[in-house]
């Protein structure tokens, strides 16, 4: 068992969140239990429930924490005149061979078979990434265009990082950017 923590509410909460984030990224929502998360944080399962109320609430806080630190949908990228190129460049970079898949992506991917996690994930994606991107897009069908951008991003992550489709993993990064940029440009530009 992990070393027991001294009582420090802020440190304990942070340790539980860090342990949960690692566990959910490794095994998904259904693959990690509160006891395992507690052990990784050096606390008891009862303490995890005291801080977060339930595994579902803990999962929601982990997802919120991740979405507060965007990789592609940063304010600087969204406000840039070359936003479409930045999406393509960032996506190609974060999915490059040898790059570690992002925790948030792994958590959502590995938790997608759980009905509870899917509800939390959908609510958080709509409240964070989808809302921010929709607000950044002008013109008709902004919510649908934003959702398609998110779908392309997650699809590339799956096909390039998880399944390692050779046409994507072996491709020249500049070629991938050249293919992706016009797709994103069409979606982020008002019709």
JSON list of C-alpha atoms in Angstrom, two decimals:
[
{"chain": "A", "resi": 1, "resn": "UNK", "atom": "CA", "xyz": [0.00, 0.00, 0.00]},
{"chain": "A", "resi": 2, "resn": "UNK", "atom": "CA", "xyz": [1.14, 3.54, -0.72]},
{"chain": "A", "resi": 3, "resn": "UNK", "atom": "CA", "xyz": [2.47, 5.64, 2.12]},
{"chain": "A", "resi": 4, "resn": "UNK", "atom": "CA", "xyz": [-0.36, 7.21, 4.11]},
{"chain": "A", "resi": 5, "resn": "UNK", "atom": "CA", "xyz": [-0.68, 10.97, 3.66]},
{"chain": "A", "resi": 6, "resn": "UNK", "atom": "CA", "xyz": [-0.63, 13.54, 6.41]},
{"chain": "A", "resi": 7, "resn": "UNK", "atom": "CA", "xyz": [-3.91, 15.38, 6.73]},
{"chain": "A", "resi": 8, "resn": "UNK", "atom": "CA", "xyz": [-3.74, 18.31, 4.35]},
{"chain": "A", "resi": 9, "resn": "UNK", "atom": "CA", "xyz": [-7.00, 18.83, 2.47]},
{"chain": "A", "resi": 10, "resn": "UNK", "atom": "CA", "xyz": [-5.48, 20.56, -0.57]},
{"chain": "A", "resi": 11, "resn": "UNK", "atom": "CA", "xyz": [-2.67, 18.02, -0.95]},
{"chain": "A", "resi": 12, "resn": "UNK", "atom": "CA", "xyz": [-5.03, 15.10, -0.38]},
{"chain": "A", "resi": 13, "resn": "UNK", "atom": "CA", "xyz": [-7.49, 16.36, -2.96]},
{"chain": "A", "resi": 14, "resn": "UNK", "atom": "CA", "xyz": [-4.69, 16.88, -5.48]},
{"chain": "A", "resi": 15, "resn": "UNK", "atom": "CA", "xyz": [-3.26, 13.41, -4.82]},
{"chain": "A", "resi": 16, "resn": "UNK", "atom": "CA", "xyz": [-6.68, 11.80, -5.32]},
{"chain": "A", "resi": 17, "resn": "UNK", "atom": "CA", "xyz": [-7.20, 13.71, -8.57]},
{"chain": "A", "resi": 18, "resn": "UNK", "atom": "CA", "xyz": [-3.73, 12.75, -9.83]},
{"chain": "A", "resi": 19, "resn": "UNK", "atom": "CA", "xyz": [-4.26, 9.09, -8.96]},
{"chain": "A", "resi": 20, "resn": "UNK", "atom": "CA", "xyz": [-7.71, 9.09, -10.57]},
{"chain": "A", "resi": 21, "resn": "UNK", "atom": "CA", "xyz": [-6.41, 10.79, -13.72]},
{"chain": "A", "resi": 22, "resn": "UNK", "atom": "CA", "xyz": [-3.65, 8.17, -14.08]},
{"chain": "A", "resi": 23, "resn": "UNK", "atom": "CA", "xyz": [-6.05, 5.31, -13.36]},
{"chain": "A", "resi": 24, "resn": "UNK", "atom": "CA", "xyz": [-8.77, 6.50, -15.76]},
{"chain": "A", "resi": 25, "resn": "UNK", "atom": "CA", "xyz": [-6.18, 7.15, -18.50]},
{"chain": "A", "resi": 26, "resn": "UNK", "atom": "CA", "xyz": [-4.72, 3.67, -18.03]},
{"chain": "A", "resi": 27, "resn": "UNK", "atom": "CA", "xyz": [-7.91, 1.63, -17.58]},
{"chain": "A", "resi": 28, "resn": "UNK", "atom": "CA", "xyz": [-10.97, 3.79, -18.26]},
{"chain": "A", "resi": 29, "resn": "UNK", "atom": "CA", "xyz": [-13.89, 4.52, -15.97]},
{"chain": "A", "resi": 30, "resn": "UNK", "atom": "CA", "xyz": [-14.97, 0.91, -15.48]},
{"chain": "A", "resi": 31, "resn": "UNK", "atom": "CA", "xyz": [-11.43, -0.45, -15.29]},
{"chain": "A", "resi": 32, "resn": "UNK", "atom": "CA", "xyz": [-10.31, 1.34, -12.14]},
{"chain": "A", "resi": 33, "resn": "UNK", "atom": "CA", "xyz": [-11.97, 1.25, -8.75]},
{"chain": "A", "resi": 34, "resn": "UNK", "atom": "CA", "xyz": [-12.14, 3.72, -5.91]},
{"chain": "A", "resi": 35, "resn": "UNK", "atom": "CA", "xyz": [-9.89, 1.48, -3.79]},
{"chain": "A", "resi": 36, "resn": "UNK", "atom": "CA", "xyz": [-7.16, 1.51, -6.46]},
{"chain": "A", "resi": 37, "resn": "UNK", "atom": "CA", "xyz": [-7.45, 5.29, -6.81]},
{"chain": "A", "resi": 38, "resn": "UNK", "atom": "CA", "xyz": [-7.28, 5.65, -3.02]},
{"chain": "A", "resi": 39, "resn": "UNK", "atom": "CA", "xyz": [-4.22, 3.42, -2.80]},
{"chain": "A", "resi": 40, "resn": "UNK", "atom": "CA", "xyz": [-2.45, 5.46, -5.47]},
{"chain": "A", "resi": 41, "resn": "UNK", "atom": "CA", "xyz": [-3.21, 8.63, -3.49]},
{"chain": "A", "resi": 42, "resn": "UNK", "atom": "CA", "xyz": [-2.18, 7.16, -0.13]},
{"chain": "A", "resi": 43, "resn": "UNK", "atom": "CA", "xyz": [-5.67, 7.47, 1.35]},
{"chain": "A", "resi": 44, "resn": "UNK", "atom": "CA", "xyz": [-8.63, 5.20, 2.05]},
{"chain": "A", "resi": 45, "resn": "UNK", "atom": "CA", "xyz": [-11.57, 4.64, -0.28]},
{"chain": "A", "resi": 46, "resn": "UNK", "atom": "CA", "xyz": [-13.75, 6.28, 2.35]},
{"chain": "A", "resi": 47, "resn": "UNK", "atom": "CA", "xyz": [-11.59, 9.41, 2.07]},
{"chain": "A", "resi": 48, "resn": "UNK", "atom": "CA", "xyz": [-12.04, 9.49, -1.72]},
{"chain": "A", "resi": 49, "resn": "UNK", "atom": "CA", "xyz": [-15.81, 9.34, -1.27]},
{"chain": "A", "resi": 50, "resn": "UNK", "atom": "CA", "xyz": [-15.66, 12.00, 1.42]},
{"chain": "A", "resi": 51, "resn": "UNK", "atom": "CA", "xyz": [-13.83, 14.39, -0.90]},
{"chain": "A", "resi": 52, "resn": "UNK", "atom": "CA", "xyz": [-15.76, 13.65, -4.10]},
{"chain": "A", "resi": 53, "resn": "UNK", "atom": "CA", "xyz": [-19.01, 11.95, -3.10]},
{"chain": "A", "resi": 54, "resn": "UNK", "atom": "CA", "xyz": [-18.80, 9.23, -5.75]},
{"chain": "A", "resi": 55, "resn": "UNK", "atom": "CA", "xyz": [-16.60, 7.79, -8.45]},
{"chain": "A", "resi": 56, "resn": "UNK", "atom": "CA", "xyz": [-18.79, 9.54, -11.04]},
{"chain": "A", "resi": 57, "resn": "UNK", "atom": "CA", "xyz": [-18.24, 12.94, -9.40]},
{"chain": "A", "resi": 58, "resn": "UNK", "atom": "CA", "xyz": [-14.50, 12.23, -9.19]},
{"chain": "A", "resi": 59, "resn": "UNK", "atom": "CA", "xyz": [-14.47, 11.30, -12.89]},
{"chain": "A", "resi": 60, "resn": "UNK", "atom": "CA", "xyz": [-16.30, 14.55, -13.72]},
{"chain": "A", "resi": 61, "resn": "UNK", "atom": "CA", "xyz": [-13.73, 16.60, -11.79]},
{"chain": "A", "resi": 62, "resn": "UNK", "atom": "CA", "xyz": [-10.84, 14.85, -13.54]},
{"chain": "A", "resi": 63, "resn": "UNK", "atom": "CA", "xyz": [-12.42, 15.57, -16.93]},
{"chain": "A", "resi": 64, "resn": "UNK", "atom": "CA", "xyz": [-13.05, 19.21, -15.92]},
{"chain": "A", "resi": 65, "resn": "UNK", "atom": "CA", "xyz": [-9.41, 19.54, -14.81]},
{"chain": "A", "resi": 66, "resn": "UNK", "atom": "CA", "xyz": [-8.17, 18.22, -18.15]},
{"chain": "A", "resi": 67, "resn": "UNK", "atom": "CA", "xyz": [-10.47, 20.43, -20.19]},
{"chain": "A", "resi": 68, "resn": "UNK", "atom": "CA", "xyz": [-9.27, 23.47, -18.29]},
{"chain": "A", "resi": 69, "resn": "UNK", "atom": "CA", "xyz": [-5.85, 22.87, -19.90]},
{"chain": "A", "resi": 70, "resn": "UNK", "atom": "CA", "xyz": [-6.58, 22.61, -23.66]},
{"chain": "A", "resi": 71, "resn": "UNK", "atom": "CA", "xyz": [-3.85, 21.67, -26.11]},
{"chain": "A", "resi": 72, "resn": "UNK", "atom": "CA", "xyz": [-5.47, 22.67, -29.39]},
{"chain": "A", "resi": 73, "resn": "UNK", "atom": "CA", "xyz": [-8.32, 24.96, -28.34]},
{"chain": "A", "resi": 74, "resn": "UNK", "atom": "CA", "xyz": [-6.13, 27.48, -26.56]},
{"chain": "A", "resi": 75, "resn": "UNK", "atom": "CA", "xyz": [-7.17, 31.13, -26.57]},
{"chain": "A", "resi": 76, "resn": "UNK", "atom": "CA", "xyz": [-4.07, 31.99, -28.64]},
{"chain": "A", "resi": 77, "resn": "UNK", "atom": "CA", "xyz": [-4.97, 29.42, -31.30]},
{"chain": "A", "resi": 78, "resn": "UNK", "atom": "CA", "xyz": [-8.65, 30.37, -31.44]},
{"chain": "A", "resi": 79, "resn": "UNK", "atom": "CA", "xyz": [-7.87, 34.08, -31.84]},
{"chain": "A", "resi": 80, "resn": "UNK", "atom": "CA", "xyz": [-5.14, 33.54, -34.45]},
{"chain": "A", "resi": 81, "resn": "UNK", "atom": "CA", "xyz": [-5.91, 34.40, -38.09]},
{"chain": "A", "resi": 82, "resn": "UNK", "atom": "CA", "xyz": [-4.41, 31.04, -39.08]},
{"chain": "A", "resi": 83, "resn": "UNK", "atom": "CA", "xyz": [-6.59, 29.04, -36.66]},
{"chain": "A", "resi": 84, "resn": "UNK", "atom": "CA", "xyz": [-7.22, 26.23, -39.17]},
{"chain": "A", "resi": 85, "resn": "UNK", "atom": "CA", "xyz": [-3.50, 25.77, -39.77]},
{"chain": "A", "resi": 86, "resn": "UNK", "atom": "CA", "xyz": [-2.85, 25.79, -36.02]},
{"chain": "A", "resi": 87, "resn": "UNK", "atom": "CA", "xyz": [-5.45, 23.05, -35.47]},
{"chain": "A", "resi": 88, "resn": "UNK", "atom": "CA", "xyz": [-3.81, 20.93, -38.18]},
{"chain": "A", "resi": 89, "resn": "UNK", "atom": "CA", "xyz": [-0.27, 21.61, -36.93]},
{"chain": "A", "resi": 90, "resn": "UNK", "atom": "CA", "xyz": [-1.12, 20.90, -33.29]},
{"chain": "A", "resi": 91, "resn": "UNK", "atom": "CA", "xyz": [-3.02, 17.74, -34.19]},
{"chain": "A", "resi": 92, "resn": "UNK", "atom": "CA", "xyz": [-0.17, 16.38, -36.31]},
{"chain": "A", "resi": 93, "resn": "UNK", "atom": "CA", "xyz": [2.31, 17.25, -33.55]},
{"chain": "A", "resi": 94, "resn": "UNK", "atom": "CA", "xyz": [0.40, 15.66, -30.65]},
{"chain": "A", "resi": 95, "resn": "UNK", "atom": "CA", "xyz": [-0.23, 12.47, -32.64]},
{"chain": "A", "resi": 96, "resn": "UNK", "atom": "CA", "xyz": [3.35, 12.09, -33.95]},
{"chain": "A", "resi": 97, "resn": "UNK", "atom": "CA", "xyz": [5.09, 8.75, -33.59]},
{"chain": "A", "resi": 98, "resn": "UNK", "atom": "CA", "xyz": [6.47, 8.40, -30.10]},
{"chain": "A", "resi": 99, "resn": "UNK", "atom": "CA", "xyz": [4.21, 11.14, -28.71]},
{"chain": "A", "resi": 100, "resn": "UNK", "atom": "CA", "xyz": [2.35, 10.12, -25.58]},
{"chain": "A", "resi": 101, "resn": "UNK", "atom": "CA", "xyz": [-1.40, 10.24, -26.14]},
{"chain": "A", "resi": 102, "resn": "UNK", "atom": "CA", "xyz": [-3.03, 12.99, -24.11]},
{"chain": "A", "resi": 103, "resn": "UNK", "atom": "CA", "xyz": [-4.60, 11.88, -20.82]},
{"chain": "A", "resi": 104, "resn": "UNK", "atom": "CA", "xyz": [-7.95, 13.43, -21.65]},
{"chain": "A", "resi": 105, "resn": "UNK", "atom": "CA", "xyz": [-8.11, 11.62, -24.96]},
{"chain": "A", "resi": 106, "resn": "UNK", "atom": "CA", "xyz": [-7.18, 8.28, -23.35]},
{"chain": "A", "resi": 107, "resn": "UNK", "atom": "CA", "xyz": [-9.66, 8.78, -20.54]},
{"chain": "A", "resi": 108, "resn": "UNK", "atom": "CA", "xyz": [-12.53, 9.47, -22.94]},
{"chain": "A", "resi": 109, "resn": "UNK", "atom": "CA", "xyz": [-11.52, 6.66, -25.31]},
{"chain": "A", "resi": 110, "resn": "UNK", "atom": "CA", "xyz": [-11.06, 4.03, -22.60]},
{"chain": "A", "resi": 111, "resn": "UNK", "atom": "CA", "xyz": [-14.21, 5.11, -20.76]},
{"chain": "A", "resi": 112, "resn": "UNK", "atom": "CA", "xyz": [-16.52, 5.31, -23.77]},
{"chain": "A", "resi": 113, "resn": "UNK", "atom": "CA", "xyz": [-18.12, 1.92, -23.15]},
{"chain": "A", "resi": 114, "resn": "UNK", "atom": "CA", "xyz": [-19.44, 3.09, -19.77]},
{"chain": "A", "resi": 115, "resn": "UNK", "atom": "CA", "xyz": [-22.88, 4.70, -19.94]},
{"chain": "A", "resi": 116, "resn": "UNK", "atom": "CA", "xyz": [-22.10, 6.80, -16.85]},
{"chain": "A", "resi": 117, "resn": "UNK", "atom": "CA", "xyz": [-18.77, 8.00, -18.21]},
{"chain": "A", "resi": 118, "resn": "UNK", "atom": "CA", "xyz": [-20.30, 8.71, -21.63]},
{"chain": "A", "resi": 119, "resn": "UNK", "atom": "CA", "xyz": [-22.90, 11.01, -20.07]},
{"chain": "A", "resi": 120, "resn": "UNK", "atom": "CA", "xyz": [-20.24, 12.84, -18.04]},
{"chain": "A", "resi": 121, "resn": "UNK", "atom": "CA", "xyz": [-17.93, 13.05, -21.07]},
{"chain": "A", "resi": 122, "resn": "UNK", "atom": "CA", "xyz": [-20.64, 14.37, -23.37]},
{"chain": "A", "resi": 123, "resn": "UNK", "atom": "CA", "xyz": [-21.77, 16.97, -20.83]},
{"chain": "A", "resi": 124, "resn": "UNK", "atom": "CA", "xyz": [-18.21, 18.16, -20.24]},
{"chain": "A", "resi": 125, "resn": "UNK", "atom": "CA", "xyz": [-17.25, 18.23, -23.93]},
{"chain": "A", "resi": 126, "resn": "UNK", "atom": "CA", "xyz": [-20.39, 20.23, -24.71]},
{"chain": "A", "resi": 127, "resn": "UNK", "atom": "CA", "xyz": [-19.78, 22.61, -21.79]},
{"chain": "A", "resi": 128, "resn": "UNK", "atom": "CA", "xyz": [-16.09, 23.13, -22.55]},
{"chain": "A", "resi": 129, "resn": "UNK", "atom": "CA", "xyz": [-14.57, 22.31, -25.94]},
{"chain": "A", "resi": 130, "resn": "UNK", "atom": "CA", "xyz": [-17.74, 22.42, -27.99]},
{"chain": "A", "resi": 131, "resn": "UNK", "atom": "CA", "xyz": [-19.02, 25.64, -26.40]},
{"chain": "A", "resi": 132, "resn": "UNK", "atom": "CA", "xyz": [-15.66, 27.43, -26.76]},
{"chain": "A", "resi": 133, "resn": "UNK", "atom": "CA", "xyz": [-15.26, 26.37, -30.37]},
{"chain": "A", "resi": 134, "resn": "UNK", "atom": "CA", "xyz": [-18.87, 27.17, -31.28]},
{"chain": "A", "resi": 135, "resn": "UNK", "atom": "CA", "xyz": [-18.51, 30.67, -29.80]},
{"chain": "A", "resi": 136, "resn": "UNK", "atom": "CA", "xyz": [-15.34, 31.18, -31.84]},
{"chain": "A", "resi": 137, "resn": "UNK", "atom": "CA", "xyz": [-17.03, 30.32, -35.14]},
{"chain": "A", "resi": 138, "resn": "UNK", "atom": "CA", "xyz": [-19.13, 32.86, -36.99]},
{"chain": "A", "resi": 139, "resn": "UNK", "atom": "CA", "xyz": [-21.96, 32.09, -39.35]},
{"chain": "A", "resi": 140, "resn": "UNK", "atom": "CA", "xyz": [-24.52, 29.38, -39.84]},
{"chain": "A", "resi": 141, "resn": "UNK", "atom": "CA", "xyz": [-24.28, 25.88, -38.41]},
{"chain": "A", "resi": 142, "resn": "UNK", "atom": "CA", "xyz": [-21.51, 26.87, -35.97]},
{"chain": "A", "resi": 143, "resn": "UNK", "atom": "CA", "xyz": [-22.46, 24.14, -33.43]},
{"chain": "A", "resi": 144, "resn": "UNK", "atom": "CA", "xyz": [-22.42, 21.47, -36.13]},
{"chain": "A", "resi": 145, "resn": "UNK", "atom": "CA", "xyz": [-19.15, 22.74, -37.65]},
{"chain": "A", "resi": 146, "resn": "UNK", "atom": "CA", "xyz": [-17.56, 22.79, -34.19]},
{"chain": "A", "resi": 147, "resn": "UNK", "atom": "CA", "xyz": [-18.71, 19.23, -33.53]},
{"chain": "A", "resi": 148, "resn": "UNK", "atom": "CA", "xyz": [-17.25, 18.06, -36.84]},
{"chain": "A", "resi": 149, "resn": "UNK", "atom": "CA", "xyz": [-13.89, 19.66, -35.98]},
{"chain": "A", "resi": 150, "resn": "UNK", "atom": "CA", "xyz": [-13.91, 17.79, -32.65]},
{"chain": "A", "resi": 151, "resn": "UNK", "atom": "CA", "xyz": [-14.84, 14.55, -34.42]},
{"chain": "A", "resi": 152, "resn": "UNK", "atom": "CA", "xyz": [-11.98, 14.89, -36.90]},
{"chain": "A", "resi": 153, "resn": "UNK", "atom": "CA", "xyz": [-9.52, 15.63, -34.10]},
{"chain": "A", "resi": 154, "resn": "UNK", "atom": "CA", "xyz": [-10.58, 12.59, -32.09]},
{"chain": "A", "resi": 155, "resn": "UNK", "atom": "CA", "xyz": [-10.69, 10.40, -35.20]},
{"chain": "A", "resi": 156, "resn": "UNK", "atom": "CA", "xyz": [-7.12, 11.32, -36.13]},
{"chain": "A", "resi": 157, "resn": "UNK", "atom": "CA", "xyz": [-6.04, 10.63, -32.56]},
{"chain": "A", "resi": 158, "resn": "UNK", "atom": "CA", "xyz": [-7.61, 7.16, -32.68]},
{"chain": "A", "resi": 159, "resn": "UNK", "atom": "CA", "xyz": [-6.36, 6.21, -36.13]},
{"chain": "A", "resi": 160, "resn": "UNK", "atom": "CA", "xyz": [-2.85, 7.64, -35.76]},
{"chain": "A", "resi": 161, "resn": "UNK", "atom": "CA", "xyz": [-2.04, 7.01, -32.08]},
{"chain": "A", "resi": 162, "resn": "UNK", "atom": "CA", "xyz": [-4.14, 4.09, -30.95]},
{"chain": "A", "resi": 163, "resn": "UNK", "atom": "CA", "xyz": [-4.61, 1.95, -34.06]},
{"chain": "A", "resi": 164, "resn": "UNK", "atom": "CA", "xyz": [-1.40, 3.23, -35.70]},
{"chain": "A", "resi": 165, "resn": "UNK", "atom": "CA", "xyz": [-2.83, 3.16, -39.21]},
{"chain": "A", "resi": 166, "resn": "UNK", "atom": "CA", "xyz": [0.34, 3.06, -41.32]},
{"chain": "A", "resi": 167, "resn": "UNK", "atom": "CA", "xyz": [-0.92, 5.58, -43.89]},
{"chain": "A", "resi": 168, "resn": "UNK", "atom": "CA", "xyz": [-1.07, 8.11, -41.04]},
{"chain": "A", "resi": 169, "resn": "UNK", "atom": "CA", "xyz": [1.88, 7.00, -38.91]},
{"chain": "A", "resi": 170, "resn": "UNK", "atom": "CA", "xyz": [4.27, 6.74, -41.88]},
{"chain": "A", "resi": 171, "resn": "UNK", "atom": "CA", "xyz": [3.11, 9.95, -43.55]},
{"chain": "A", "resi": 172, "resn": "UNK", "atom": "CA", "xyz": [5.27, 13.03, -43.73]},
{"chain": "A", "resi": 173, "resn": "UNK", "atom": "CA", "xyz": [3.90, 15.46, -41.10]},
{"chain": "A", "resi": 174, "resn": "UNK", "atom": "CA", "xyz": [3.92, 18.28, -43.67]},
{"chain": "A", "resi": 175, "resn": "UNK", "atom": "CA", "xyz": [1.70, 16.20, -45.96]},
{"chain": "A", "resi": 176, "resn": "UNK", "atom": "CA", "xyz": [-0.77, 15.52, -43.15]},
{"chain": "A", "resi": 177, "resn": "UNK", "atom": "CA", "xyz": [-0.92, 19.22, -42.30]},
{"chain": "A", "resi": 178, "resn": "UNK", "atom": "CA", "xyz": [-1.48, 20.04, -45.97]},
{"chain": "A", "resi": 179, "resn": "UNK", "atom": "CA", "xyz": [-4.38, 17.60, -46.11]},
{"chain": "A", "resi": 180, "resn": "UNK", "atom": "CA", "xyz": [-5.96, 18.62, -42.79]},
{"chain": "A", "resi": 181, "resn": "UNK", "atom": "CA", "xyz": [-5.63, 22.40, -43.01]},
{"chain": "A", "resi": 182, "resn": "UNK", "atom": "CA", "xyz": [-8.18, 22.91, -45.84]},
{"chain": "A", "resi": 183, "resn": "UNK", "atom": "CA", "xyz": [-10.69, 20.68, -44.02]},
{"chain": "A", "resi": 184, "resn": "UNK", "atom": "CA", "xyz": [-10.36, 22.72, -40.86]},
{"chain": "A", "resi": 185, "resn": "UNK", "atom": "CA", "xyz": [-10.34, 26.00, -42.80]},
{"chain": "A", "resi": 186, "resn": "UNK", "atom": "CA", "xyz": [-13.64, 25.08, -44.45]},
{"chain": "A", "resi": 187, "resn": "UNK", "atom": "CA", "xyz": [-15.15, 24.25, -41.07]},
{"chain": "A", "resi": 188, "resn": "UNK", "atom": "CA", "xyz": [-13.91, 27.26, -39.11]},
{"chain": "A", "resi": 189, "resn": "UNK", "atom": "CA", "xyz": [-14.64, 29.79, -41.84]},
{"chain": "A", "resi": 190, "resn": "UNK", "atom": "CA", "xyz": [-18.22, 31.07, -41.96]},
{"chain": "A", "resi": 191, "resn": "UNK", "atom": "CA", "xyz": [-20.13, 29.56, -44.89]}
]
